[in-house]
C-alpha atoms as one frame of an Amber mdcrd trajectory, in Angstrom:
protein
  -0.057  -0.181   0.056   1.007   3.632  -0.763   1.960   5.909   2.365  -0.833
   7.843   3.550  -1.177  11.520   2.689  -1.668  14.406   5.301  -2.082  18.339
   4.319  -0.679  20.452   7.164  -1.804  24.069   6.595  -0.048  27.245   7.741
  -2.445  30.593   8.212  -1.021  32.824   6.211  -2.167  35.890   7.407   0.565
  37.218   8.663   3.937  36.034  10.366   6.769  33.186   9.567   4.766  31.304
   7.196   7.615  30.541   4.821   9.700  29.778   7.879   7.507  27.254   9.302
   6.858  25.696   5.835  10.744  25.185   5.507  10.916  23.444   8.993   8.033
  21.319   8.124   9.658  20.008   4.840  12.977  19.075   7.084  10.840  17.398
  10.023   8.668  14.916   7.492  11.732  13.565   6.651  11.314  11.784  10.130
   8.531  10.072   9.037   8.892   8.551   5.610   6.018   6.414   5.350   3.704
   9.359   5.203   3.476  11.905   2.725   2.941  15.326   3.425   1.431  18.060
   1.724   1.959  21.653   2.907  -0.115  24.378   2.268  -0.566  28.369   2.903
  -4.040  29.088   3.839  -5.879  32.163   3.396  -9.380  31.159   2.542 -12.049
  28.556   4.330 -11.615  26.422   0.718  -8.068  25.946   1.858  -8.670  25.248
   5.306 -10.914  22.470   4.342  -8.072  20.802   2.495  -6.015  20.402   6.033
  -5.869  17.746   8.386  -3.654  19.823  10.597  -3.041  23.653  11.027  -0.202
  26.089  12.328  -0.848  29.441  13.357   1.790  31.426  13.211   3.199  34.625
  14.737   2.145  38.303  13.877  -0.191  40.748  15.664  -3.238  38.971  16.963
  -5.502  41.803  16.821  -4.878  42.148  13.111  -4.708  38.603  12.356  -8.361
  38.451  13.881  -9.331  41.328  11.904  -8.221  39.877   8.720  -9.690  36.577
   9.503 -13.178  37.973  10.056 -13.020  39.760   6.779 -11.596  36.680   4.845
 -14.650  34.378   6.263 -12.182  32.617   8.372 -12.729  33.190  11.834 -15.782
  30.861  12.299 -13.991  27.905   9.976 -10.987  28.181  12.209 -13.255  27.678
  15.319 -14.987  24.857  13.825 -11.620  23.475  12.689 -10.315  23.541  16.420
 -12.974  23.431  18.538 -15.555  20.905  16.719 -13.585  18.865  14.460 -10.767
  18.909  17.098  -8.172  18.954  14.340  -4.172  18.945  15.594  -3.444  22.897
  15.659  -0.249  24.566  16.731  -0.084  28.359  17.456   3.246  30.341  18.080
   3.450  33.852  19.786   0.233  35.368  18.322  -0.851  32.134  17.222  -1.025
  31.271  21.039  -3.213  34.368  21.808  -5.357  33.327  19.211  -5.863  29.938
  20.466  -6.566  30.976  24.105  -9.909  31.558  25.741  -9.266  34.643  27.058
  -6.751  37.353  26.604  -5.526  40.308  28.872  -3.725  43.688  27.754  -5.847
  43.600  24.460  -6.181  46.695  22.513  -9.420  48.957  23.200 -12.693  47.278
  22.479 -10.910  43.870  22.622  -9.974  41.186  19.766 -11.786  38.183  18.673
 -10.116  34.714  19.504 -10.484  31.236  18.048  -9.970  29.556  21.389  -9.305
  25.851  21.818  -7.052  26.398  25.161  -8.529  27.047  28.468  -6.228  29.739
  29.219  -5.549  33.282  29.735  -2.665  34.625  28.142  -1.100  38.194  28.721
   0.040  39.941  25.585   3.551  41.255  25.124   4.630  40.196  28.561   8.147
  41.173  28.047   7.600  44.386  26.338   8.143  46.043  22.751  10.113  44.622
  19.867  13.504  46.166  21.037  13.035  44.142  24.275  13.088  40.668  22.235
  15.380  37.991  23.620  16.470  34.238  23.336  16.664  31.906  26.095  17.732
  28.190  26.497  14.454  26.311  27.212  14.034  22.901  28.945  11.342  21.181
  26.715  11.099  17.674  28.479   8.611  16.971  25.811  11.229  16.510  23.362
  12.632  13.381  24.693  15.046  12.059  27.444  18.301  13.159  27.114  17.694
  16.450  24.849  19.695  19.364  25.035  18.163  22.860  25.652  16.026  24.331
  22.870  16.916  28.195  21.797  13.520  29.825  22.299  13.056  33.297  20.555
  10.664  35.954  22.274   9.408  38.461  19.945   6.848  40.901  22.128   5.583
  37.350  23.522   2.680  36.499  24.960   2.707  34.084  28.191   0.092  32.324
  29.830  -0.643  33.645  32.994  -3.668  31.398  34.247  -5.082  28.120  33.210
  -9.103  28.856  33.304 -11.937  26.259  34.283 -13.303  25.387  30.779 -15.281
  22.706  28.742 -12.213  21.737  26.637 -10.674  18.377  25.891  -9.011  17.478
  28.728  -6.721  19.370  31.197  -3.940  21.997  30.078  -0.480  20.741  30.275
   2.338  23.095  30.888   5.258  21.950  28.726   7.930  24.883  29.087   8.262
  27.747  31.254  10.932  30.662  31.165  12.618  32.515  33.924  14.339  36.017
  33.670  16.442  36.956  36.422  14.541  38.301  39.485  11.263  37.409  37.832
   8.852  34.468  38.387   8.853  31.629  36.156   6.461  32.270  33.157   4.550
  29.560  31.064   5.665  29.623  27.558   4.198  26.305  26.112   0.892  24.396
  26.767  -1.218  21.611  25.366  -4.608  20.623  25.656  -6.164  17.812  23.618
  -5.579  18.592  19.829  -4.158  22.025  20.511  -0.484  23.276  21.215   0.632
  26.894  21.894   4.035  28.076  22.318   4.703  31.891  23.251   8.464  31.565
  21.505   9.091  30.949  17.543  10.667  27.817  16.809  10.421  28.814  13.255
  12.993  31.320  13.468  15.792  28.925  14.821  17.328  25.797  12.633  16.310
  23.576  15.628  13.667  21.418  14.042  12.903  19.149  16.812   9.625  20.891
  18.086   8.528  20.433  14.539   9.455  16.890  14.349   7.554  16.391  17.863
   4.459  18.050  16.645   4.089  16.446  13.366   4.461  13.012  15.219   1.462
  14.042  17.339  -0.404  14.905  14.103   0.339  11.494  12.732  -0.686   9.924
  15.940  -3.906  11.932  16.161  -4.688  10.969  12.345  -3.806   7.324  12.843
  -6.412   6.958  15.471  -8.878   8.908  13.734  -8.652   6.977  10.646  -8.316
   3.497  12.385 -11.346   4.328  13.878 -13.009   4.544  10.077 -10.992   1.230
   8.883  -7.623   2.798   8.089  -4.147   3.291   9.375  -1.996   5.813   8.819
   1.814   5.365   8.415   3.877   6.386  11.583   7.488   6.566   9.977   7.823
   3.147  10.989   4.982   1.362   8.939   3.153   1.799   5.904  -0.096   2.499
   5.564  -2.176  -0.861   5.794  -6.180  -1.518   5.848  -7.284  -2.250   9.474
  -8.144  -6.114   9.609
């Protein structure tokens, strides 16, 4: 049987779209039995072709306004919260995936939701106060070295809230600046993953490899329930007995 095909979209309204796709292409070589297609998403029709989605950085208020004008906001909510597709948001993408946000512009902003958290926008200040920090990300695997996190006008998770999401919010990473409390910068809840930092702006492919592995696993389970098994990088896709 030929390898299964998975289409991963990158929401192409702002941010490091090209950079994400470049690292996704590199990460996909870790799963040779799965054929990946990577797609820039600007319309509901393009979103409907996707099995999973990355929402990159940018300016979250602007992204929400553009998504609304393009007729994408409600399809995105359905993709994340009803269809439960695997989704990863980086920086502004994390803000968009939160159920609540603090320090929004006057009048607030629309969110997609999916993560039962409240985020604080621009926790570390302006663009000139951007920084890089070594992060200990245990989910990457035992014995893995630190991950170089790039923080640009980054949000943080300031509170996990009670919600109706799928499962509990898991804290996967924190950062601590000298003289300050540790801040939550990576979380996961069910099908939704969010990071305050920008893995796409590094040459380090490990987070993309890990996330693609989770996409393969989630879609394997989904398709297995419908009589198919998705290739996992070790075994070709086969019809379930």
